[in-house]
């Protein structure tokens, strides 16, 4: 049976996935935001289930061809173009472009496996959370974390809500992944943690909710949430780890490993870019 293609376009008028405004004109949100790329390339979008069910050497099932990046028509104009677009996405672009330039230049001084980018972490975290919230048509929800996340996005003076962690690591691969509402299960810890994921060249971001003890060791990445109480505009030198030992497998964490399993929600996609090298 031909796999069902991902649904990215809802009604023209509906409920905004971020602020919950009803009967409002919906606009297309790019995930990751357009600022993350010099040139947005054609991609083929598939459900994670279909991508991961293919054996090595087998052809991937046909996906939905998206010409201008992956877009979800799920946000109102204010959330899309003001809350995220005007206030946060520029900073997100600065981070990803600096990392890309550094990665593509191939400059690596002996003994230095860390590089830093001066950015405002609160804007980066809001950009990641906001664009992942755009996944899924008509997915505005009330819940233990969704309401604090909505308030955090709409009010720039609020700290990152309690219980949320935002990890990041270098992702030097052309495979984009967007996942909302998945769970990582650890057989070793006998526990699960809910997560959202955004991966694209050159960075990956993983948001976890109320993770139990031991998951930080399993995820083993730098975190942005340590800056969760900073002012909205406050900048830090954000370290990016370049050591080979810090670079994860392109399919981590979505492909199962010996000690972990992943359960996916409906909004779990990957998108393969049609070219292998970016033009930095
Ligand atoms: Zn909105």
PDB file of C-alpha atoms and ligand atoms in Angstrom:
ATOM      1  CA  UNK A   1       0.000   0.000   0.000  1.00  0.00           C
ATOM      2  CA  UNK A   2       1.299   3.462  -0.854  1.00  0.00           C
ATOM      3  CA  UNK A   3       2.205   5.350   2.363  1.00  0.00           C
ATOM      4  CA  UNK A   4       0.018   8.316   3.262  1.00  0.00           C
ATOM      5  CA  UNK A   5       1.777  11.619   2.554  1.00  0.00           C
ATOM      6  CA  UNK A   6       2.302  14.092   5.406  1.00  0.00           C
ATOM      7  CA  UNK A   7      -0.439  16.688   5.865  1.00  0.00           C
ATOM      8  CA  UNK A   8       1.022  20.190   6.104  1.00  0.00           C
ATOM      9  CA  UNK A   9      -1.785  22.423   4.875  1.00  0.00           C
ATOM     10  CA  UNK A  10      -4.967  22.911   6.816  1.00  0.00           C
ATOM     11  CA  UNK A  11      -7.816  25.327   6.313  1.00  0.00           C
ATOM     12  CA  UNK A  12      -7.265  28.973   5.401  1.00  0.00           C
ATOM     13  CA  UNK A  13      -9.048  29.990   8.583  1.00  0.00           C
ATOM     14  CA  UNK A  14      -8.729  28.059  11.827  1.00  0.00           C
ATOM     15  CA  UNK A  15      -7.037  27.970  15.235  1.00  0.00           C
ATOM     16  CA  UNK A  16      -3.435  29.145  15.590  1.00  0.00           C
ATOM     17  CA  UNK A  17      -1.165  26.401  16.959  1.00  0.00           C
ATOM     18  CA  UNK A  18       0.734  28.851  19.167  1.00  0.00           C
ATOM     19  CA  UNK A  19      -1.643  31.453  20.613  1.00  0.00           C
ATOM     20  CA  UNK A  20      -4.887  29.506  20.187  1.00  0.00           C
ATOM     21  CA  UNK A  21      -6.701  32.411  18.471  1.00  0.00           C
ATOM     22  CA  UNK A  22      -9.794  30.956  16.789  1.00  0.00           C
ATOM     23  CA  UNK A  23     -11.311  31.633  13.386  1.00  0.00           C
ATOM     24  CA  UNK A  24      -8.189  33.456  12.356  1.00  0.00           C
ATOM     25  CA  UNK A  25      -6.478  33.558   8.956  1.00  0.00           C
ATOM     26  CA  UNK A  26      -3.678  30.980   9.000  1.00  0.00           C
ATOM     27  CA  UNK A  27      -0.262  31.562   7.417  1.00  0.00           C
ATOM     28  CA  UNK A  28       2.484  29.192   6.306  1.00  0.00           C
ATOM     29  CA  UNK A  29       5.292  28.700   8.792  1.00  0.00           C
ATOM     30  CA  UNK A  30       8.666  27.397   7.632  1.00  0.00           C
ATOM     31  CA  UNK A  31      10.186  24.754   9.887  1.00  0.00           C
ATOM     32  CA  UNK A  32      13.104  25.289  10.296  1.00  0.00           C
ATOM     33  CA  UNK A  33      12.668  29.038   9.705  1.00  0.00           C
ATOM     34  CA  UNK A  34      13.790  30.509   6.390  1.00  0.00           C
ATOM     35  CA  UNK A  35      16.571  32.430   8.162  1.00  0.00           C
ATOM     36  CA  UNK A  36      18.335  29.112   8.818  1.00  0.00           C
ATOM     37  CA  UNK A  37      19.247  28.719   5.149  1.00  0.00           C
ATOM     38  CA  UNK A  38      21.081  30.811   2.569  1.00  0.00           C
ATOM     39  CA  UNK A  39      18.908  29.194  -0.059  1.00  0.00           C
ATOM     40  CA  UNK A  40      15.872  27.076   0.744  1.00  0.00           C
ATOM     41  CA  UNK A  41      16.078  23.921  -1.330  1.00  0.00           C
ATOM     42  CA  UNK A  42      13.613  21.420  -2.691  1.00  0.00           C
ATOM     43  CA  UNK A  43      13.029  18.541  -0.306  1.00  0.00           C
ATOM     44  CA  UNK A  44      11.080  15.334  -0.148  1.00  0.00           C
ATOM     45  CA  UNK A  45       9.019  15.028   3.004  1.00  0.00           C
ATOM     46  CA  UNK A  46       8.088  11.660   4.493  1.00  0.00           C
ATOM     47  CA  UNK A  47       6.713  10.264   7.696  1.00  0.00           C
ATOM     48  CA  UNK A  48       9.505   9.005   9.966  1.00  0.00           C
ATOM     49  CA  UNK A  49       7.711   5.637  10.126  1.00  0.00           C
ATOM     50  CA  UNK A  50       8.156   5.188   6.376  1.00  0.00           C
ATOM     51  CA  UNK A  51      11.776   6.350   6.284  1.00  0.00           C
ATOM     52  CA  UNK A  52      12.894   4.106   9.108  1.00  0.00           C
ATOM     53  CA  UNK A  53      11.042   1.053   7.831  1.00  0.00           C
ATOM     54  CA  UNK A  54      13.285   0.845   4.743  1.00  0.00           C
ATOM     55  CA  UNK A  55      16.106  -1.680   4.873  1.00  0.00           C
ATOM     56  CA  UNK A  56      19.642  -0.709   3.783  1.00  0.00           C
ATOM     57  CA  UNK A  57      19.816  -0.688  -0.034  1.00  0.00           C
ATOM     58  CA  UNK A  58      16.032  -0.405  -0.450  1.00  0.00           C
ATOM     59  CA  UNK A  59      14.479   2.617  -2.131  1.00  0.00           C
ATOM     60  CA  UNK A  60      12.705   5.104   0.112  1.00  0.00           C
ATOM     61  CA  UNK A  61       8.950   5.403  -0.440  1.00  0.00           C
ATOM     62  CA  UNK A  62       7.822   8.456  -2.391  1.00  0.00           C
ATOM     63  CA  UNK A  63       7.386  11.506  -0.194  1.00  0.00           C
ATOM     64  CA  UNK A  64       5.694  14.869  -0.601  1.00  0.00           C
ATOM     65  CA  UNK A  65       7.887  17.130  -2.748  1.00  0.00           C
ATOM     66  CA  UNK A  66       8.246  20.569  -1.174  1.00  0.00           C
ATOM     67  CA  UNK A  67       9.922  23.194  -3.363  1.00  0.00           C
ATOM     68  CA  UNK A  68      10.570  25.993  -0.961  1.00  0.00           C
ATOM     69  CA  UNK A  69      11.301  24.322   2.377  1.00  0.00           C
ATOM     70  CA  UNK A  70       8.875  22.512   4.657  1.00  0.00           C
ATOM     71  CA  UNK A  71       5.880  24.663   5.571  1.00  0.00           C
ATOM     72  CA  UNK A  72       2.918  24.168   7.859  1.00  0.00           C
ATOM     73  CA  UNK A  73      -0.134  26.360   7.447  1.00  0.00           C
ATOM     74  CA  UNK A  74      -0.927  26.475  11.129  1.00  0.00           C
ATOM     75  CA  UNK A  75       0.015  29.869  12.615  1.00  0.00           C
ATOM     76  CA  UNK A  76      -1.702  33.247  12.698  1.00  0.00           C
ATOM     77  CA  UNK A  77       0.105  36.188  11.113  1.00  0.00           C
ATOM     78  CA  UNK A  78       1.144  37.669  14.492  1.00  0.00           C
ATOM     79  CA  UNK A  79       2.704  34.442  15.831  1.00  0.00           C
ATOM     80  CA  UNK A  80       4.379  33.637  12.524  1.00  0.00           C
ATOM     81  CA  UNK A  81       5.688  37.019  11.442  1.00  0.00           C
ATOM     82  CA  UNK A  82       5.984  38.986  14.684  1.00  0.00           C
ATOM     83  CA  UNK A  83       6.400  36.647  17.690  1.00  0.00           C
ATOM     84  CA  UNK A  84       8.762  34.311  15.812  1.00  0.00           C
ATOM     85  CA  UNK A  85       9.675  36.080  12.557  1.00  0.00           C
ATOM     86  CA  UNK A  86      10.521  39.594  13.796  1.00  0.00           C
ATOM     87  CA  UNK A  87      11.671  38.826  17.322  1.00  0.00           C
ATOM     88  CA  UNK A  88      13.495  35.469  17.237  1.00  0.00           C
ATOM     89  CA  UNK A  89      14.202  34.034  13.793  1.00  0.00           C
ATOM     90  CA  UNK A  90      16.915  36.564  12.925  1.00  0.00           C
ATOM     91  CA  UNK A  91      18.950  35.365  15.897  1.00  0.00           C
ATOM     92  CA  UNK A  92      18.292  31.765  14.901  1.00  0.00           C
ATOM     93  CA  UNK A  93      19.700  32.587  11.455  1.00  0.00           C
ATOM     94  CA  UNK A  94      22.821  34.196  12.939  1.00  0.00           C
ATOM     95  CA  UNK A  95      23.528  31.044  14.933  1.00  0.00           C
ATOM     96  CA  UNK A  96      23.022  28.597  12.074  1.00  0.00           C
ATOM     97  CA  UNK A  97      24.959  30.706   9.543  1.00  0.00           C
ATOM     98  CA  UNK A  98      27.947  31.150  11.868  1.00  0.00           C
ATOM     99  CA  UNK A  99      28.065  27.421  12.557  1.00  0.00           C
ATOM    100  CA  UNK A 100      27.705  26.627   8.848  1.00  0.00           C
ATOM    101  CA  UNK A 101      30.497  29.013   7.906  1.00  0.00           C
ATOM    102  CA  UNK A 102      32.778  27.533  10.503  1.00  0.00           C
ATOM    103  CA  UNK A 103      31.925  23.983   9.519  1.00  0.00           C
ATOM    104  CA  UNK A 104      32.269  24.624   5.824  1.00  0.00           C
ATOM    105  CA  UNK A 105      35.539  26.528   6.146  1.00  0.00           C
ATOM    106  CA  UNK A 106      37.095  23.386   7.577  1.00  0.00           C
ATOM    107  CA  UNK A 107      39.171  25.501   9.950  1.00  0.00           C
ATOM    108  CA  UNK A 108      39.948  23.528  13.059  1.00  0.00           C
ATOM    109  CA  UNK A 109      42.866  24.638  15.180  1.00  0.00           C
ATOM    110  CA  UNK A 110      44.753  21.776  16.798  1.00  0.00           C
ATOM    111  CA  UNK A 111      43.588  21.270  20.363  1.00  0.00           C
ATOM    112  CA  UNK A 112      40.431  23.359  19.876  1.00  0.00           C
ATOM    113  CA  UNK A 113      37.275  21.347  19.396  1.00  0.00           C
ATOM    114  CA  UNK A 114      34.918  24.094  20.551  1.00  0.00           C
ATOM    115  CA  UNK A 115      33.771  27.191  18.732  1.00  0.00           C
ATOM    116  CA  UNK A 116      31.377  29.763  20.135  1.00  0.00           C
ATOM    117  CA  UNK A 117      28.730  32.055  18.708  1.00  0.00           C
ATOM    118  CA  UNK A 118      27.560  35.211  20.476  1.00  0.00           C
ATOM    119  CA  UNK A 119      23.772  34.981  20.549  1.00  0.00           C
ATOM    120  CA  UNK A 120      20.727  35.548  22.795  1.00  0.00           C
ATOM    121  CA  UNK A 121      19.667  32.032  23.938  1.00  0.00           C
ATOM    122  CA  UNK A 122      16.120  33.078  24.837  1.00  0.00           C
ATOM    123  CA  UNK A 123      15.467  33.933  21.177  1.00  0.00           C
ATOM    124  CA  UNK A 124      16.922  30.634  19.973  1.00  0.00           C
ATOM    125  CA  UNK A 125      14.799  28.591  22.398  1.00  0.00           C
ATOM    126  CA  UNK A 126      11.639  30.484  21.446  1.00  0.00           C
ATOM    127  CA  UNK A 127      12.365  29.981  17.754  1.00  0.00           C
ATOM    128  CA  UNK A 128      12.844  26.222  18.243  1.00  0.00           C
ATOM    129  CA  UNK A 129       9.737  25.795  20.416  1.00  0.00           C
ATOM    130  CA  UNK A 130       7.574  28.024  18.222  1.00  0.00           C
ATOM    131  CA  UNK A 131       8.401  26.367  14.915  1.00  0.00           C
ATOM    132  CA  UNK A 132       7.987  22.888  16.380  1.00  0.00           C
ATOM    133  CA  UNK A 133       4.622  23.967  17.756  1.00  0.00           C
ATOM    134  CA  UNK A 134       3.635  24.802  14.169  1.00  0.00           C
ATOM    135  CA  UNK A 135       3.770  21.096  13.268  1.00  0.00           C
ATOM    136  CA  UNK A 136       0.398  19.474  12.808  1.00  0.00           C
ATOM    137  CA  UNK A 137      -2.771  20.915  11.372  1.00  0.00           C
ATOM    138  CA  UNK A 138      -5.208  22.130  14.072  1.00  0.00           C
ATOM    139  CA  UNK A 139      -2.921  21.105  16.904  1.00  0.00           C
ATOM    140  CA  UNK A 140      -3.535  23.855  19.449  1.00  0.00           C
ATOM    141  CA  UNK A 141      -3.828  21.971  22.720  1.00  0.00           C
ATOM    142  CA  UNK A 142      -4.353  22.632  26.383  1.00  0.00           C
ATOM    143  CA  UNK A 143      -2.004  20.692  28.599  1.00  0.00           C
ATOM    144  CA  UNK A 144       0.525  20.635  31.363  1.00  0.00           C
ATOM    145  CA  UNK A 145       3.319  21.940  29.136  1.00  0.00           C
ATOM    146  CA  UNK A 146       1.557  23.376  26.116  1.00  0.00           C
ATOM    147  CA  UNK A 147       0.040  26.298  28.045  1.00  0.00           C
ATOM    148  CA  UNK A 148       3.316  27.328  29.754  1.00  0.00           C
ATOM    149  CA  UNK A 149       5.047  27.063  26.351  1.00  0.00           C
ATOM    150  CA  UNK A 150       2.354  29.285  24.773  1.00  0.00           C
ATOM    151  CA  UNK A 151       2.769  31.871  27.565  1.00  0.00           C
ATOM    152  CA  UNK A 152       6.565  31.758  27.219  1.00  0.00           C
ATOM    153  CA  UNK A 153       6.348  32.361  23.475  1.00  0.00           C
ATOM    154  CA  UNK A 154       3.874  35.219  23.773  1.00  0.00           C
ATOM    155  CA  UNK A 155       5.555  37.011  26.679  1.00  0.00           C
ATOM    156  CA  UNK A 156       9.269  37.789  26.231  1.00  0.00           C
ATOM    157  CA  UNK A 157       9.738  38.578  29.942  1.00  0.00           C
ATOM    158  CA  UNK A 158       8.929  35.028  31.101  1.00  0.00           C
ATOM    159  CA  UNK A 159      11.637  32.434  31.873  1.00  0.00           C
ATOM    160  CA  UNK A 160      11.682  29.058  30.142  1.00  0.00           C
ATOM    161  CA  UNK A 161       8.955  26.965  31.856  1.00  0.00           C
ATOM    162  CA  UNK A 162      10.037  24.509  34.569  1.00  0.00           C
ATOM    163  CA  UNK A 163      10.651  20.941  33.442  1.00  0.00           C
ATOM    164  CA  UNK A 164      11.672  21.807  29.864  1.00  0.00           C
ATOM    165  CA  UNK A 165      15.162  21.098  28.586  1.00  0.00           C
ATOM    166  CA  UNK A 166      16.512  22.202  25.195  1.00  0.00           C
ATOM    167  CA  UNK A 167      19.569  20.319  23.930  1.00  0.00           C
ATOM    168  CA  UNK A 168      21.599  21.107  20.824  1.00  0.00           C
ATOM    169  CA  UNK A 169      24.403  19.470  18.871  1.00  0.00           C
ATOM    170  CA  UNK A 170      26.148  19.660  15.534  1.00  0.00           C
ATOM    171  CA  UNK A 171      24.207  17.930  12.724  1.00  0.00           C
ATOM    172  CA  UNK A 172      26.429  18.040   9.602  1.00  0.00           C
ATOM    173  CA  UNK A 173      23.963  16.076   7.447  1.00  0.00           C
ATOM    174  CA  UNK A 174      21.485  16.953   4.705  1.00  0.00           C
ATOM    175  CA  UNK A 175      18.668  15.080   6.410  1.00  0.00           C
ATOM    176  CA  UNK A 176      16.096  17.354   8.063  1.00  0.00           C
ATOM    177  CA  UNK A 177      13.927  15.950  10.817  1.00  0.00           C
ATOM    178  CA  UNK A 178      10.950  17.504  12.576  1.00  0.00           C
ATOM    179  CA  UNK A 179       9.193  15.587  15.316  1.00  0.00           C
ATOM    180  CA  UNK A 180       6.492  16.651  17.705  1.00  0.00           C
ATOM    181  CA  UNK A 181       5.148  14.431  20.479  1.00  0.00           C
ATOM    182  CA  UNK A 182       7.479  11.468  20.491  1.00  0.00           C
ATOM    183  CA  UNK A 183       8.743   9.489  23.478  1.00  0.00           C
ATOM    184  CA  UNK A 184      12.216   8.146  24.086  1.00  0.00           C
ATOM    185  CA  UNK A 185      12.151   4.967  26.145  1.00  0.00           C
ATOM    186  CA  UNK A 186      15.240   3.758  27.940  1.00  0.00           C
ATOM    187  CA  UNK A 187      15.345   0.069  28.739  1.00  0.00           C
ATOM    188  CA  UNK A 188      18.244   0.728  31.078  1.00  0.00           C
ATOM    189  CA  UNK A 189      16.414   3.443  33.042  1.00  0.00           C
ATOM    190  CA  UNK A 190      13.023   1.705  32.695  1.00  0.00           C
ATOM    191  CA  UNK A 191      11.612   5.128  31.967  1.00  0.00           C
ATOM    192  CA  UNK A 192      10.389   7.301  29.081  1.00  0.00           C
ATOM    193  CA  UNK A 193      10.677  10.979  28.291  1.00  0.00           C
ATOM    194  CA  UNK A 194       8.573  12.996  25.854  1.00  0.00           C
ATOM    195  CA  UNK A 195      10.447  15.029  23.281  1.00  0.00           C
ATOM    196  CA  UNK A 196      10.259  17.260  20.223  1.00  0.00           C
ATOM    197  CA  UNK A 197      13.079  17.332  17.689  1.00  0.00           C
ATOM    198  CA  UNK A 198      14.349  19.703  14.996  1.00  0.00           C
ATOM    199  CA  UNK A 199      17.373  18.673  12.942  1.00  0.00           C
ATOM    200  CA  UNK A 200      18.752  20.297   9.788  1.00  0.00           C
ATOM    201  CA  UNK A 201      22.182  21.267   8.470  1.00  0.00           C
ATOM    202  CA  UNK A 202      24.134  22.254  10.617  1.00  0.00           C
ATOM    203  CA  UNK A 203      22.366  21.892  13.992  1.00  0.00           C
ATOM    204  CA  UNK A 204      19.977  19.663  15.897  1.00  0.00           C
ATOM    205  CA  UNK A 205      17.703  20.725  18.753  1.00  0.00           C
ATOM    206  CA  UNK A 206      15.879  18.370  21.093  1.00  0.00           C
ATOM    207  CA  UNK A 207      13.282  19.590  23.594  1.00  0.00           C
ATOM    208  CA  UNK A 208      12.356  17.266  26.458  1.00  0.00           C
ATOM    209  CA  UNK A 209       9.495  17.557  28.923  1.00  0.00           C
ATOM    210  CA  UNK A 210       9.873  16.528  32.536  1.00  0.00           C
ATOM    211  CA  UNK A 211      12.619  14.058  31.767  1.00  0.00           C
ATOM    212  CA  UNK A 212      13.561  11.612  34.504  1.00  0.00           C
ATOM    213  CA  UNK A 213      16.967  11.124  36.078  1.00  0.00           C
ATOM    214  CA  UNK A 214      19.496   9.582  33.755  1.00  0.00           C
ATOM    215  CA  UNK A 215      18.196  10.955  30.445  1.00  0.00           C
ATOM    216  CA  UNK A 216      20.793  13.747  30.375  1.00  0.00           C
ATOM    217  CA  UNK A 217      23.475  11.064  30.296  1.00  0.00           C
ATOM    218  CA  UNK A 218      21.708   9.243  27.450  1.00  0.00           C
ATOM    219  CA  UNK A 219      21.103  12.410  25.404  1.00  0.00           C
ATOM    220  CA  UNK A 220      24.630  13.623  26.187  1.00  0.00           C
ATOM    221  CA  UNK A 221      24.504  17.039  24.492  1.00  0.00           C
ATOM    222  CA  UNK A 222      24.952  20.698  25.400  1.00  0.00           C
ATOM    223  CA  UNK A 223      21.836  22.451  26.663  1.00  0.00           C
ATOM    224  CA  UNK A 224      20.315  25.884  26.136  1.00  0.00           C
ATOM    225  CA  UNK A 225      17.934  25.689  29.089  1.00  0.00           C
ATOM    226  CA  UNK A 226      20.741  26.694  31.458  1.00  0.00           C
ATOM    227  CA  UNK A 227      20.094  30.184  30.042  1.00  0.00           C
ATOM    228  CA  UNK A 228      16.346  29.900  30.669  1.00  0.00           C
ATOM    229  CA  UNK A 229      16.251  32.785  33.183  1.00  0.00           C
ATOM    230  CA  UNK A 230      18.236  35.319  31.164  1.00  0.00           C
ATOM    231  CA  UNK A 231      16.601  38.455  29.811  1.00  0.00           C
ATOM    232  CA  UNK A 232      15.208  38.143  26.296  1.00  0.00           C
ATOM    233  CA  UNK A 233      18.026  40.207  24.703  1.00  0.00           C
ATOM    234  CA  UNK A 234      20.890  39.026  26.894  1.00  0.00           C
ATOM    235  CA  UNK A 235      23.709  37.441  24.897  1.00  0.00           C
ATOM    236  CA  UNK A 236      26.171  34.670  25.732  1.00  0.00           C
ATOM    237  CA  UNK A 237      29.031  32.971  23.899  1.00  0.00           C
ATOM    238  CA  UNK A 238      27.254  29.737  23.063  1.00  0.00           C
ATOM    239  CA  UNK A 239      29.716  26.841  22.754  1.00  0.00           C
ATOM    240  CA  UNK A 240      29.400  24.481  19.786  1.00  0.00           C
ATOM    241  CA  UNK A 241      31.268  21.194  20.138  1.00  0.00           C
ATOM    242  CA  UNK A 242      33.113  20.097  17.007  1.00  0.00           C
ATOM    243  CA  UNK A 243      35.014  17.128  18.293  1.00  0.00           C
ATOM    244  CA  UNK A 244      34.255  13.937  16.359  1.00  0.00           C
ATOM    245  CA  UNK A 245      33.239  12.280  19.626  1.00  0.00           C
ATOM    246  CA  UNK A 246      30.539  14.911  20.095  1.00  0.00           C
ATOM    247  CA  UNK A 247      28.969  14.466  16.650  1.00  0.00           C
ATOM    248  CA  UNK A 248      26.028  12.136  16.773  1.00  0.00           C
ATOM    249  CA  UNK A 249      24.877   9.603  14.245  1.00  0.00           C
ATOM    250  CA  UNK A 250      22.545  11.216  11.611  1.00  0.00           C
ATOM    251  CA  UNK A 251      19.653   9.035  12.789  1.00  0.00           C
ATOM    252  CA  UNK A 252      20.031   9.732  16.512  1.00  0.00           C
ATOM    253  CA  UNK A 253      17.711   9.634  18.454  1.00  0.00           C
ATOM    254  CA  UNK A 254      14.921   8.650  16.046  1.00  0.00           C
ATOM    255  CA  UNK A 255      16.319   5.259  15.031  1.00  0.00           C
ATOM    256  CA  UNK A 256      16.248   2.629  17.771  1.00  0.00           C
ATOM    257  CA  UNK A 257      19.456   1.566  19.477  1.00  0.00           C
ATOM    258  CA  UNK A 258      20.272  -1.316  21.793  1.00  0.00           C
ATOM    259  CA  UNK A 259      19.203   0.443  24.950  1.00  0.00           C
ATOM    260  CA  UNK A 260      16.552   2.855  23.662  1.00  0.00           C
ATOM    261  CA  UNK A 261      13.276   2.791  21.747  1.00  0.00           C
ATOM    262  CA  UNK A 262      11.309   5.676  20.261  1.00  0.00           C
ATOM    263  CA  UNK A 263       7.534   6.021  19.966  1.00  0.00           C
ATOM    264  CA  UNK A 264       6.349   8.600  17.466  1.00  0.00           C
ATOM    265  CA  UNK A 265       3.381  10.881  17.410  1.00  0.00           C
ATOM    266  CA  UNK A 266       1.602  11.706  14.179  1.00  0.00           C
ATOM    267  CA  UNK A 267       3.768  14.766  13.492  1.00  0.00           C
ATOM    268  CA  UNK A 268       7.086  13.022  12.863  1.00  0.00           C
ATOM    269  CA  UNK A 269       8.708  13.759   9.524  1.00  0.00           C
ATOM    270  CA  UNK A 270      12.004  13.723   7.779  1.00  0.00           C
ATOM    271  CA  UNK A 271      12.901  15.676   4.672  1.00  0.00           C
ATOM    272  CA  UNK A 272      15.881  14.941   2.483  1.00  0.00           C
ATOM    273  CA  UNK A 273      17.379  17.881   0.616  1.00  0.00           C
ATOM    274  CA  UNK A 274      17.881  17.398  -3.074  1.00  0.00           C
ATOM    275  CA  UNK A 275      21.543  18.465  -2.949  1.00  0.00           C
ATOM    276  CA  UNK A 276      24.414  17.230  -0.828  1.00  0.00           C
ATOM    277  CA  UNK A 277      26.310  20.463  -0.161  1.00  0.00           C
ATOM    278  CA  UNK A 278      25.097  23.876   0.975  1.00  0.00           C
ATOM    279  CA  UNK A 279      26.425  26.988  -0.750  1.00  0.00           C
ATOM    280  CA  UNK A 280      28.295  28.682   2.073  1.00  0.00           C
TER     281      UNK A 280
HETATM  282 ZN1  LIG B   1      -1.168  32.918  16.908  1.00  0.00          ZN
END
